[in-house]
Amino acid sequence: VTRLPIRQGFKFDTVIMNPPFGTKNNSGIDMAFLEAAFGAIVPHGVVYSFHKTSTRDFIVKKFEDRGLQVTVLAEMKFKIPQMYKIHRKREVLVDVDFIRITGKLSDCGG
C-alpha cells in the first residue's frame, strides 16, 4: 500500500482504519497503511487507527518524532478467529489500541 485510490486532489479531514497488524509475512504493513492515510488527509486532519498494543511504543515514537500528537483513546481485546492453516487455536484474543494521530501532517505525506 503506497497510496489509496482516491480522486486526484481530493483530501479528507478524517481517516478511520483497521489496517492489518503487520506480523509474520506482512511485517510493517500497518505502518504502510498509516503512511497512505497521511497522503489522503488535509494538513490538520486526524487519523484514527487500530494497532496491536505491543507496537504502541514504536508507533508513538515514530510519529511524535515527526512532530505529531499520538493519543491512545482505548485499549481493548480483538477476538481473532482461526482463519488460516497456520492458526493452531480456534480463536485468540489480541490486545489492541485505538489511537488518534493529529498535528500538521504536511511533512508526513499529506
mmCIF file of C-alpha atoms in Angstrom:
data_model
loop_
_atom_site.group_PDB
_atom_site.id
_atom_site.type_symbol
_atom_site.label_atom_id
_atom_site.label_comp_id
_atom_site.label_asym_id
_atom_site.label_seq_id
_atom_site.Cartn_x
_atom_site.Cartn_y
_atom_site.Cartn_z
ATOM 1 C CA VAL A 1 0.000 0.000 0.000
ATOM 2 C CA THR A 2 1.636 3.207 -1.105
ATOM 3 C CA ARG A 3 -1.471 5.239 -1.827
ATOM 4 C CA LEU A 4 -5.233 4.947 -1.736
ATOM 5 C CA PRO A 5 -7.379 5.002 -4.914
ATOM 6 C CA ILE A 6 -8.814 8.466 -4.352
ATOM 7 C CA ARG A 7 -9.725 11.055 -6.964
ATOM 8 C CA GLN A 8 -6.661 13.237 -7.588
ATOM 9 C CA GLY A 9 -6.532 16.339 -5.433
ATOM 10 C CA PHE A 10 -9.246 15.119 -3.047
ATOM 11 C CA LYS A 11 -8.283 15.102 0.661
ATOM 12 C CA PHE A 12 -10.129 14.012 3.793
ATOM 13 C CA ASP A 13 -10.428 15.667 7.199
ATOM 14 C CA THR A 14 -10.539 12.297 8.974
ATOM 15 C CA VAL A 15 -9.377 8.768 8.181
ATOM 16 C CA ILE A 16 -10.575 5.836 10.305
ATOM 17 C CA MET A 17 -8.984 2.460 9.641
ATOM 18 C CA ASN A 18 -8.270 -1.029 10.866
ATOM 19 C CA PRO A 19 -5.098 -1.992 8.979
ATOM 20 C CA PRO A 20 -3.589 -5.484 9.013
ATOM 21 C CA PHE A 21 -1.471 -5.860 12.146
ATOM 22 C CA GLY A 22 1.859 -6.395 10.394
ATOM 23 C CA THR A 23 3.015 -9.741 11.738
ATOM 24 C CA LYS A 24 4.595 -12.829 10.206
ATOM 25 C CA ASN A 25 4.771 -12.419 6.417
ATOM 26 C CA ASN A 26 3.459 -8.847 6.266
ATOM 27 C CA SER A 27 5.741 -7.063 8.714
ATOM 28 C CA GLY A 28 5.302 -3.286 8.576
ATOM 29 C CA ILE A 29 2.047 -3.330 6.601
ATOM 30 C CA ASP A 30 0.267 -1.423 9.377
ATOM 31 C CA MET A 31 2.767 1.419 9.006
ATOM 32 C CA ALA A 32 2.334 1.395 5.210
ATOM 33 C CA PHE A 33 -1.413 1.893 5.720
ATOM 34 C CA LEU A 34 -0.748 4.826 8.071
ATOM 35 C CA GLU A 35 1.566 6.448 5.520
ATOM 36 C CA ALA A 36 -1.116 6.018 2.834
ATOM 37 C CA ALA A 37 -3.653 7.657 5.179
ATOM 38 C CA PHE A 38 -1.361 10.666 5.570
ATOM 39 C CA GLY A 39 -1.281 11.006 1.796
ATOM 40 C CA ALA A 40 -5.088 11.224 1.752
ATOM 41 C CA ILE A 41 -5.598 13.735 4.551
ATOM 42 C CA VAL A 42 -5.609 17.543 4.823
ATOM 43 C CA PRO A 43 -2.668 19.116 6.699
ATOM 44 C CA HIS A 44 -4.536 19.434 10.024
ATOM 45 C CA GLY A 45 -6.540 16.243 9.647
ATOM 46 C CA VAL A 46 -6.906 13.344 12.034
ATOM 47 C CA VAL A 47 -6.113 9.643 11.650
ATOM 48 C CA TYR A 48 -7.811 7.061 13.869
ATOM 49 C CA SER A 49 -6.441 3.538 13.697
ATOM 50 C CA PHE A 50 -6.329 0.172 15.479
ATOM 51 C CA HIS A 51 -2.912 -1.352 16.277
ATOM 52 C CA LYS A 52 -1.551 -4.151 18.414
ATOM 53 C CA THR A 53 -0.749 -2.831 21.879
ATOM 54 C CA SER A 54 2.685 -4.447 21.618
ATOM 55 C CA THR A 55 3.565 -1.923 18.870
ATOM 56 C CA ARG A 56 2.406 1.134 20.854
ATOM 57 C CA ASP A 57 5.841 2.452 21.847
ATOM 58 C CA PHE A 58 7.144 2.133 18.271
ATOM 59 C CA ILE A 59 4.132 3.914 16.746
ATOM 60 C CA VAL A 60 4.099 6.691 19.338
ATOM 61 C CA LYS A 61 7.827 7.367 18.940
ATOM 62 C CA LYS A 62 7.726 7.246 15.136
ATOM 63 C CA PHE A 63 5.002 9.871 14.839
ATOM 64 C CA GLU A 64 5.948 12.037 17.813
ATOM 65 C CA ASP A 65 9.450 12.255 16.280
ATOM 66 C CA ARG A 66 7.692 13.794 13.245
ATOM 67 C CA GLY A 67 6.028 16.424 15.413
ATOM 68 C CA LEU A 68 2.620 14.737 15.600
ATOM 69 C CA GLN A 69 0.494 14.025 18.660
ATOM 70 C CA VAL A 70 -0.428 10.399 19.311
ATOM 71 C CA THR A 71 -3.151 9.571 21.813
ATOM 72 C CA VAL A 72 -4.265 6.097 22.859
ATOM 73 C CA LEU A 73 -8.024 6.543 23.098
ATOM 74 C CA ALA A 74 -8.897 2.983 24.128
ATOM 75 C CA GLU A 75 -7.326 -0.341 24.983
ATOM 76 C CA MET A 76 -9.340 -3.396 24.021
ATOM 77 C CA LYS A 77 -9.168 -7.022 23.011
ATOM 78 C CA PHE A 78 -9.907 -8.201 19.475
ATOM 79 C CA LYS A 79 -11.129 -11.747 19.057
ATOM 80 C CA ILE A 80 -9.332 -13.151 16.004
ATOM 81 C CA PRO A 81 -10.887 -16.385 14.675
ATOM 82 C CA GLN A 82 -8.889 -19.242 13.187
ATOM 83 C CA MET A 83 -8.666 -18.238 9.516
ATOM 84 C CA TYR A 84 -5.534 -19.953 8.188
ATOM 85 C CA LYS A 85 -3.973 -23.394 8.478
ATOM 86 C CA ILE A 86 -1.072 -21.934 10.454
ATOM 87 C CA HIS A 87 -3.511 -20.823 13.175
ATOM 88 C CA ARG A 88 -3.424 -23.528 15.832
ATOM 89 C CA LYS A 89 -6.153 -22.120 18.094
ATOM 90 C CA ARG A 90 -9.824 -21.711 17.258
ATOM 91 C CA GLU A 91 -9.588 -18.088 18.290
ATOM 92 C CA VAL A 92 -7.159 -15.793 20.070
ATOM 93 C CA LEU A 93 -7.612 -12.539 21.955
ATOM 94 C CA VAL A 94 -5.217 -9.789 20.849
ATOM 95 C CA ASP A 95 -4.543 -6.656 22.894
ATOM 96 C CA VAL A 96 -5.284 -3.672 20.656
ATOM 97 C CA ASP A 97 -5.048 0.122 20.966
ATOM 98 C CA PHE A 98 -7.361 2.572 19.250
ATOM 99 C CA ILE A 99 -5.110 5.551 18.506
ATOM 100 C CA ARG A 100 -5.569 9.105 17.277
ATOM 101 C CA ILE A 101 -2.824 10.919 15.390
ATOM 102 C CA THR A 102 -3.116 14.677 14.947
ATOM 103 C CA GLY A 103 -0.948 17.617 14.083
ATOM 104 C CA LYS A 104 0.296 19.347 10.976
ATOM 105 C CA LEU A 105 0.665 16.468 8.543
ATOM 106 C CA SER A 106 2.336 18.419 5.728
ATOM 107 C CA ASP A 107 5.681 16.742 6.435
ATOM 108 C CA CYS A 108 4.075 13.298 6.573
ATOM 109 C CA GLY A 109 2.756 12.956 3.055
ATOM 110 C CA GLY A 110 -0.427 14.999 3.469
#
